[in-house]
Amino acid sequence: MAEYAQVIVDVPTMQTNRPYTYKIPTKLQSQLECGMRVIVPFGKGERKIQGFVVGFATKEEFVENIEIKEIISTMDLAPVLAKEGLLLADWLAQKTFSFKISCLQAMLPNVMRASYTKKLRVLSPELLSDEVKLFFAGQAEVEFNEEQLSTKLLRELTLLRKKDALEVIYQVNDRAKPKMVMMITSLVTRENYEMLKKQVRKNATRQLELLAFLAQKSGQTFARSELPTNLVQTLSQLKKAAELGWIKLEEKEAYRDPYATKEVQKTQPQKLTAEQQVAVDAVSQAIDAKQAQPFLLQGVTGSGKTEVYLQTIAHALKNGQTALMLVPEISLTPQMVQRVKARFGSQVAMLHSALSDGERYDEWRRIERKEAKVVVGARSAVFAPVSDLGVIIVDEEHETSYKQEDMPRYHARNVVLWRAKYHHCPVILGSATPALETRARAQKGVYRHLKLTKRINGNALPQVELVDMRQAIRTAPRPDFSEVLLAQIKERLARNEQVVLMLNRRGYSSFVLCRECGFVLKCPNCDVSLTLHMDTHSMKCHYCGHEEAIPQRCPSCNSKKIQYYGTGTQKVQAELEKLLPNARILRMDVDTTRKKGAHERLLAKFGAHEADILLGTQMIAKGLDFPNVTLVGVLNADTALGLPDYRSSERTFQLLTQVSGRAGRADKSGQVVIQTYNPEHYAIQLACKQDYERFFFYEMNLRHLNHYPPYYYTIRLTVSAKTEAAAAKESFAIKKSLDQCLSPEAIVLGPTPSSILRINNRFYYQLVIKYKSEPALETYLHELLLQSQQGERKGIQVVIDRDPVNFL
DNA sequence: GGCCTGCCGCCC
DNA sequence: GGCGGCAGGCCT
């Protein structure tokens, strides 16, 4: 047995990718394993911190003349991370320029992240001054936080500490406690009942009642809560009953099942179309052959991708294997979840952001203990502790929400591909509008290309009509509604059918502008205008959360001619109510869906036809399936097109194609109306025709000409600081060292101020590196990562983002 | 000379 | 984050 353990330590703001060596105390020699969490002393102050055991060493393996400290204790009886998780963390840290500790933490449920508390304890009470005594208020131990103390008190406390009159205690708190329930098995039988009864005092009525109760439940196991409370009040009474041999006691883990209340009707596999059958067969063969083969399943909306997913999952389960399915957070709500639950019942574990930390931990435990064989979840579910994976599915694989925006900045799709290699299992990347990178790999044969070209019900794709707003605005009854669209809406309402209206939120919110002097109300902390929120009657900043009252007079010129400009969902709703006073309108945006479960409730309401029009932002475009919706209107197709992001065409195309697919999914045919100021733009034209293939080749050509992915790799460096000068200085310094390490083939854009220079009183500059092959770059960026930690003290932050999903 | 303060490097 | 070390400044 090794004497020493390698530990990745969790020290806030001081992160290394180097493990530290600790001595294993004899009492832990036999039980310590890789992947366990431990508590170790760190630094001069012997501060206690959490760490992960990632390896072992013997004395010969290191020749260093430093004092080796001992592990204090373990936090786990069994490893919380398997070997796969540890290997994956190494790979992630390397690929995403992240600290290993952040990768390890990302794989565990939140509750396993240590929380630290600091306490002061009195050793020599006689040395304390009156002020310090007041601080302790008669207690021997007090929790404290430097920031909350006056400098005078702090100085005094520091002095007392030097004199050993006080000591600081660091504590690591583990919040991961499985909820336990006491299970009782009755050992009282008809045979021994009389005998046991004789042993009880005649006047002990409670005991006799209990015995009678147990005789009724003979041999059964039940929770303690099912025992009438008047029979057994305390745990010691229970234990006594166990001693007498009346019952057997057991502690069992209780799970908080967030879906427990809902009864789901079980569904059977549906009959497949020829195309679906080809897809299911291809993936099933790869499952049987244990091939780590990725498939691109490209199918128009309504072509039955989900049924392909479900049947391949069933195939994996039949082989005794498990399955992992990722869906975008937004569509993780009602319908997709229902369909998976309906097929696989209690074998399904759900992981999504609406779960409480406790619920999430319970689901994680169910997976780890192999009680759940099918895992469905959003981005972070990609780390679910599933073993023996048979197939992994990524639905709507082009969704940008699969990319994590903070450390570790991973793309779930890439993690999936890694895990598939590890488990030797196939991957299905499903989408109607695959990311260009994905489709390009299918072109090259890296992914196998499966196509679903027909809608299941044989319906034609919806008719799409473009409205050129440059013309239409002249006769439009309201600036956001053309005559054509309004007429179409009225027609549906008359037929008692439903309508979905979408507006692009980006650049589409209400702000306040003074018509006298042109003053625009801006956030005091960020370089953005404040957005009007009618529900709270206030002006809000979407970046830092700043909130203030709606001005009655212009703060600049004191004119009363200050009014709302632009269009938010709220304003559109108000317009719509004026145009169609009898229509029932449901608004769905960030504001109306903030509360837990609100998203679900709104959709259920719309599904039950309690509203005629669903008005919302991007979130309504995804995965919804309402048979009675026969008209989809897009109010502003092009607001995203003008953004300085090379992906804006791709985004617009995807969004329009997706939302168009929402119309007429069942027996009724659908109509789509798209209002735009750029009717001739290729992304809009081709989205109208639902022509992904032409869009793909056209866009690929542009990417090739402009040196963008998938022809080039990109890395974005963002530098932020408290002053603009500091941010600029640091970013130019980085640019200089980059020039030294890069080959002439690489392209560096910038440094330039970010599109929003100031957010929350920090200034942002950015650099973009475009390259094909740069052997020295990865090493340089890892050095930059370690270096950037020093800068953090001076308030300079550097963020390295490989393959960023947006350039803003 | 003594001691407070700010900055820097290191922590198994 | 926290601690010791070290350099520079000002007090008595």
Short mmCIF file of N, CA and C in Angstrom, two decimals, chain A residues 110-218:
data_model
loop_
_atom_site.label_atom_id
_atom_site.label_comp_id
_atom_site.label_asym_id
_atom_site.label_seq_id
_atom_site.Cartn_x
_atom_site.Cartn_y
_atom_site.Cartn_z
N ASN A 110 -23.88 19.95 -6.99
CA ASN A 110 -23.53 21.13 -6.20
C ASN A 110 -23.27 20.87 -4.73
N VAL A 111 -24.08 20.01 -4.13
CA VAL A 111 -23.97 19.80 -2.68
C VAL A 111 -22.63 19.21 -2.28
N MET A 112 -21.91 18.63 -3.25
CA MET A 112 -20.62 18.04 -2.88
C MET A 112 -19.50 19.07 -2.92
N ARG A 113 -19.82 20.25 -3.39
CA ARG A 113 -18.84 21.32 -3.36
C ARG A 113 -18.71 21.75 -1.91
N ALA A 114 -17.49 21.79 -1.43
CA ALA A 114 -17.30 22.09 -0.02
C ALA A 114 -17.68 23.54 0.26
N SER A 115 -18.25 23.77 1.43
CA SER A 115 -18.38 25.15 1.87
C SER A 115 -17.51 25.28 3.11
N TYR A 116 -16.87 26.41 3.23
CA TYR A 116 -15.92 26.58 4.31
C TYR A 116 -16.45 27.57 5.34
N THR A 117 -16.25 27.27 6.60
CA THR A 117 -16.55 28.26 7.63
C THR A 117 -15.32 28.48 8.48
N LYS A 118 -15.23 29.66 9.01
CA LYS A 118 -14.09 30.08 9.79
C LYS A 118 -14.60 30.48 11.17
N LYS A 119 -14.00 29.95 12.19
CA LYS A 119 -14.45 30.31 13.54
C LYS A 119 -13.27 30.77 14.38
N LEU A 120 -13.56 31.62 15.33
CA LEU A 120 -12.55 32.02 16.32
C LEU A 120 -12.91 31.37 17.64
N ARG A 121 -11.90 30.81 18.31
CA ARG A 121 -12.17 30.16 19.59
C ARG A 121 -11.28 30.79 20.66
N VAL A 122 -11.86 31.02 21.83
CA VAL A 122 -11.11 31.63 22.94
C VAL A 122 -10.30 30.56 23.66
N LEU A 123 -8.98 30.84 23.84
CA LEU A 123 -8.14 29.92 24.61
C LEU A 123 -7.85 30.48 26.01
N SER A 124 -7.54 31.75 26.08
CA SER A 124 -7.28 32.36 27.40
C SER A 124 -8.22 33.54 27.62
N PRO A 125 -9.38 33.27 28.23
CA PRO A 125 -10.40 34.31 28.40
C PRO A 125 -9.89 35.52 29.19
N GLU A 126 -8.91 35.28 30.09
CA GLU A 126 -8.47 36.37 30.96
C GLU A 126 -7.75 37.49 30.19
N LEU A 127 -7.29 37.20 28.96
CA LEU A 127 -6.55 38.21 28.21
C LEU A 127 -7.43 39.13 27.36
N LEU A 128 -8.73 38.82 27.30
CA LEU A 128 -9.58 39.57 26.39
C LEU A 128 -9.97 40.94 26.94
N SER A 129 -9.95 41.94 26.07
CA SER A 129 -10.43 43.27 26.45
C SER A 129 -11.96 43.27 26.45
N ASP A 130 -12.53 44.35 26.98
CA ASP A 130 -13.99 44.41 27.04
C ASP A 130 -14.63 44.34 25.66
N GLU A 131 -13.97 45.03 24.71
CA GLU A 131 -14.51 45.06 23.35
C GLU A 131 -14.54 43.66 22.73
N VAL A 132 -13.46 42.92 22.95
CA VAL A 132 -13.37 41.56 22.41
C VAL A 132 -14.37 40.64 23.10
N LYS A 133 -14.54 40.85 24.42
CA LYS A 133 -15.52 40.05 25.17
C LYS A 133 -16.92 40.27 24.60
N LEU A 134 -17.19 41.52 24.25
CA LEU A 134 -18.48 41.86 23.66
C LEU A 134 -18.68 41.11 22.34
N PHE A 135 -17.60 41.04 21.58
CA PHE A 135 -17.63 40.35 20.28
C PHE A 135 -17.99 38.88 20.47
N PHE A 136 -17.43 38.26 21.49
CA PHE A 136 -17.70 36.84 21.73
C PHE A 136 -19.05 36.62 22.43
N ALA A 137 -19.55 37.65 23.10
CA ALA A 137 -20.85 37.61 23.78
C ALA A 137 -21.01 36.36 24.64
N GLY A 138 -19.96 36.04 25.38
CA GLY A 138 -20.04 34.92 26.32
C GLY A 138 -19.84 33.55 25.70
N GLN A 139 -19.73 33.50 24.34
CA GLN A 139 -19.54 32.19 23.71
C GLN A 139 -18.06 31.88 23.55
N ALA A 140 -17.74 30.60 23.53
CA ALA A 140 -16.35 30.21 23.39
C ALA A 140 -15.91 30.23 21.92
N GLU A 141 -16.89 30.07 21.01
CA GLU A 141 -16.57 30.03 19.58
C GLU A 141 -17.51 30.94 18.82
N VAL A 142 -16.97 31.70 17.89
CA VAL A 142 -17.82 32.58 17.09
C VAL A 142 -17.39 32.51 15.63
N GLU A 143 -18.38 32.39 14.73
CA GLU A 143 -18.07 32.41 13.30
C GLU A 143 -17.70 33.84 12.92
N PHE A 144 -16.74 34.01 12.04
CA PHE A 144 -16.40 35.39 11.68
C PHE A 144 -15.97 35.53 10.23
N ASN A 145 -15.93 36.76 9.83
CA ASN A 145 -15.63 37.13 8.46
C ASN A 145 -14.91 38.47 8.52
N GLU A 146 -13.68 38.50 8.01
CA GLU A 146 -12.86 39.71 8.13
C GLU A 146 -13.58 40.99 7.72
N GLU A 147 -14.32 40.90 6.61
CA GLU A 147 -14.93 42.12 6.07
C GLU A 147 -15.93 42.77 7.03
N GLN A 148 -16.53 41.93 7.88
CA GLN A 148 -17.58 42.47 8.74
C GLN A 148 -17.02 43.15 9.99
N LEU A 149 -15.71 43.00 10.22
CA LEU A 149 -15.15 43.54 11.45
C LEU A 149 -14.50 44.90 11.21
N SER A 150 -14.53 45.73 12.24
CA SER A 150 -13.83 47.00 12.13
C SER A 150 -12.33 46.73 12.16
N THR A 151 -11.56 47.64 11.57
CA THR A 151 -10.10 47.42 11.52
C THR A 151 -9.51 47.37 12.93
N LYS A 152 -10.10 48.15 13.81
CA LYS A 152 -9.59 48.20 15.18
C LYS A 152 -9.76 46.83 15.86
N LEU A 153 -10.96 46.30 15.73
CA LEU A 153 -11.23 45.00 16.34
C LEU A 153 -10.37 43.92 15.70
N LEU A 154 -10.24 44.01 14.39
CA LEU A 154 -9.45 43.02 13.66
C LEU A 154 -8.00 43.03 14.15
N ARG A 155 -7.48 44.24 14.34
CA ARG A 155 -6.10 44.36 14.80
C ARG A 155 -5.93 43.73 16.18
N GLU A 156 -6.89 43.99 17.01
CA GLU A 156 -6.84 43.44 18.37
C GLU A 156 -6.90 41.91 18.35
N LEU A 157 -7.79 41.40 17.50
CA LEU A 157 -7.93 39.94 17.39
C LEU A 157 -6.65 39.30 16.87
N THR A 158 -6.02 39.94 15.89
CA THR A 158 -4.78 39.42 15.33
C THR A 158 -3.70 39.34 16.42
N LEU A 159 -3.66 40.39 17.24
CA LEU A 159 -2.68 40.44 18.33
C LEU A 159 -2.91 39.31 19.32
N LEU A 160 -4.17 39.13 19.69
CA LEU A 160 -4.52 38.07 20.65
C LEU A 160 -4.17 36.70 20.08
N ARG A 161 -4.31 36.59 18.79
CA ARG A 161 -4.02 35.32 18.15
C ARG A 161 -2.51 35.02 18.23
N LYS A 162 -1.72 36.06 18.02
CA LYS A 162 -0.26 35.90 18.10
C LYS A 162 0.15 35.47 19.50
N LYS A 163 -0.62 35.93 20.50
CA LYS A 163 -0.31 35.58 21.89
C LYS A 163 -0.93 34.24 22.30
N ASP A 164 -1.52 33.54 21.33
CA ASP A 164 -2.17 32.26 21.59
C ASP A 164 -3.35 32.36 22.55
N ALA A 165 -3.95 33.54 22.59
CA ALA A 165 -5.14 33.68 23.43
C ALA A 165 -6.39 33.27 22.63
N LEU A 166 -6.23 33.27 21.30
CA LEU A 166 -7.32 32.87 20.41
C LEU A 166 -6.77 31.91 19.38
N GLU A 167 -7.63 31.08 18.82
CA GLU A 167 -7.20 30.31 17.66
C GLU A 167 -8.28 30.33 16.58
N VAL A 168 -7.83 30.19 15.34
CA VAL A 168 -8.78 30.16 14.23
C VAL A 168 -9.05 28.71 13.88
N ILE A 169 -10.31 28.37 13.74
CA ILE A 169 -10.66 27.01 13.35
C ILE A 169 -11.27 27.06 11.95
N TYR A 170 -10.69 26.29 11.04
CA TYR A 170 -11.25 26.19 9.70
C TYR A 170 -12.07 24.93 9.61
N GLN A 171 -13.26 25.05 9.05
CA GLN A 171 -14.10 23.87 8.94
C GLN A 171 -14.51 23.64 7.51
N VAL A 172 -14.53 22.38 7.10
CA VAL A 172 -15.05 22.03 5.78
C VAL A 172 -16.41 21.40 6.00
N ASN A 173 -17.40 21.98 5.37
CA ASN A 173 -18.75 21.43 5.55
C ASN A 173 -19.17 20.66 4.32
N ASP A 174 -19.67 19.48 4.54
CA ASP A 174 -20.17 18.66 3.45
C ASP A 174 -21.69 18.68 3.53
N ARG A 175 -22.29 19.22 2.48
CA ARG A 175 -23.75 19.30 2.52
C ARG A 175 -24.42 18.07 1.93
N ALA A 176 -23.57 17.19 1.38
CA ALA A 176 -24.14 16.03 0.70
C ALA A 176 -24.52 14.94 1.69
N LYS A 177 -25.70 15.06 2.21
CA LYS A 177 -26.18 14.04 3.14
C LYS A 177 -27.39 13.37 2.53
N PRO A 178 -27.28 12.08 2.22
CA PRO A 178 -28.47 11.43 1.71
C PRO A 178 -29.56 11.48 2.78
N LYS A 179 -30.79 11.66 2.33
CA LYS A 179 -31.90 11.67 3.27
C LYS A 179 -32.19 10.21 3.61
N MET A 180 -32.21 9.89 4.91
CA MET A 180 -32.41 8.50 5.30
C MET A 180 -33.79 8.31 5.91
N VAL A 181 -34.39 7.17 5.64
CA VAL A 181 -35.62 6.82 6.36
C VAL A 181 -35.40 5.50 7.07
N MET A 182 -36.03 5.36 8.23
CA MET A 182 -35.93 4.13 9.00
C MET A 182 -36.97 3.15 8.49
N MET A 183 -36.51 1.98 8.06
CA MET A 183 -37.45 0.97 7.59
C MET A 183 -37.62 -0.10 8.67
N ILE A 184 -38.84 -0.53 8.85
CA ILE A 184 -39.15 -1.50 9.91
C ILE A 184 -39.71 -2.77 9.27
N THR A 185 -39.18 -3.91 9.67
CA THR A 185 -39.76 -5.19 9.25
C THR A 185 -40.31 -5.89 10.48
N SER A 186 -41.56 -6.23 10.43
CA SER A 186 -42.19 -6.89 11.58
C SER A 186 -41.77 -8.36 11.65
N LEU A 187 -41.28 -8.76 12.80
CA LEU A 187 -40.88 -10.17 12.96
C LEU A 187 -41.92 -10.95 13.78
N VAL A 188 -43.02 -10.22 14.11
CA VAL A 188 -44.08 -10.88 14.89
C VAL A 188 -44.93 -11.72 13.96
N THR A 189 -45.10 -12.99 14.30
CA THR A 189 -45.91 -13.89 13.47
C THR A 189 -47.07 -14.41 14.29
N ARG A 190 -47.97 -15.09 13.64
CA ARG A 190 -49.10 -15.67 14.36
C ARG A 190 -48.58 -16.66 15.42
N GLU A 191 -47.50 -17.33 15.07
CA GLU A 191 -46.96 -18.37 15.97
C GLU A 191 -46.35 -17.77 17.24
N ASN A 192 -45.53 -16.71 17.07
CA ASN A 192 -44.83 -16.22 18.26
C ASN A 192 -45.58 -15.10 18.97
N TYR A 193 -46.71 -14.68 18.42
CA TYR A 193 -47.44 -13.55 18.99
C TYR A 193 -47.83 -13.79 20.44
N GLU A 194 -48.46 -14.93 20.73
CA GLU A 194 -48.92 -15.22 22.08
C GLU A 194 -47.75 -15.29 23.06
N MET A 195 -46.68 -15.90 22.56
CA MET A 195 -45.49 -16.06 23.41
C MET A 195 -44.90 -14.70 23.77
N LEU A 196 -44.79 -13.82 22.77
CA LEU A 196 -44.22 -12.49 23.01
C LEU A 196 -45.14 -11.69 23.93
N LYS A 197 -46.42 -11.88 23.76
CA LYS A 197 -47.41 -11.15 24.55
C LYS A 197 -47.24 -11.44 26.05
N LYS A 198 -46.92 -12.68 26.33
CA LYS A 198 -46.78 -13.09 27.74
C LYS A 198 -45.60 -12.37 28.41
N GLN A 199 -44.60 -11.99 27.58
CA GLN A 199 -43.42 -11.36 28.16
C GLN A 199 -43.66 -9.90 28.51
N VAL A 200 -44.77 -9.32 28.03
CA VAL A 200 -45.06 -7.92 28.30
C VAL A 200 -45.91 -7.80 29.56
N ARG A 201 -45.60 -6.75 30.35
CA ARG A 201 -46.41 -6.49 31.54
C ARG A 201 -47.86 -6.28 31.14
N LYS A 202 -48.79 -6.81 31.98
CA LYS A 202 -50.21 -6.75 31.61
C LYS A 202 -50.71 -5.31 31.43
N ASN A 203 -50.19 -4.36 32.23
CA ASN A 203 -50.72 -3.00 32.14
C ASN A 203 -49.97 -2.11 31.14
N ALA A 204 -49.00 -2.67 30.43
CA ALA A 204 -48.29 -1.87 29.42
C ALA A 204 -49.11 -1.86 28.13
N THR A 205 -50.16 -1.04 28.15
CA THR A 205 -51.12 -1.09 27.05
C THR A 205 -50.51 -0.69 25.70
N ARG A 206 -49.67 0.34 25.74
CA ARG A 206 -49.03 0.79 24.49
C ARG A 206 -48.23 -0.34 23.84
N GLN A 207 -47.49 -1.02 24.67
CA GLN A 207 -46.65 -2.13 24.17
C GLN A 207 -47.51 -3.23 23.56
N LEU A 208 -48.61 -3.52 24.24
CA LEU A 208 -49.49 -4.58 23.74
C LEU A 208 -50.13 -4.16 22.42
N GLU A 209 -50.49 -2.88 22.34
CA GLU A 209 -51.05 -2.37 21.10
C GLU A 209 -50.05 -2.47 19.95
N LEU A 210 -48.82 -2.11 20.27
CA LEU A 210 -47.77 -2.17 19.27
C LEU A 210 -47.58 -3.60 18.78
N LEU A 211 -47.57 -4.50 19.73
CA LEU A 211 -47.39 -5.91 19.39
C LEU A 211 -48.53 -6.40 18.49
N ALA A 212 -49.73 -5.97 18.81
CA ALA A 212 -50.89 -6.35 17.99
C ALA A 212 -50.75 -5.78 16.57
N PHE A 213 -50.31 -4.52 16.52
CA PHE A 213 -50.10 -3.86 15.22
C PHE A 213 -49.08 -4.63 14.38
N LEU A 214 -47.98 -5.03 15.05
CA LEU A 214 -46.91 -5.74 14.35
C LEU A 214 -47.38 -7.12 13.88
N ALA A 215 -48.24 -7.73 14.69
CA ALA A 215 -48.75 -9.05 14.31
C ALA A 215 -49.56 -8.95 13.02
N GLN A 216 -50.30 -7.83 12.91
CA GLN A 216 -51.07 -7.61 11.68
C GLN A 216 -50.16 -7.47 10.47
N LYS A 217 -49.03 -6.79 10.69
CA LYS A 217 -48.09 -6.50 9.60
C LYS A 217 -47.04 -7.60 9.46
N SER A 218 -47.31 -8.73 10.03
CA SER A 218 -46.34 -9.82 10.11
C SER A 218 -45.52 -10.00 8.82
#
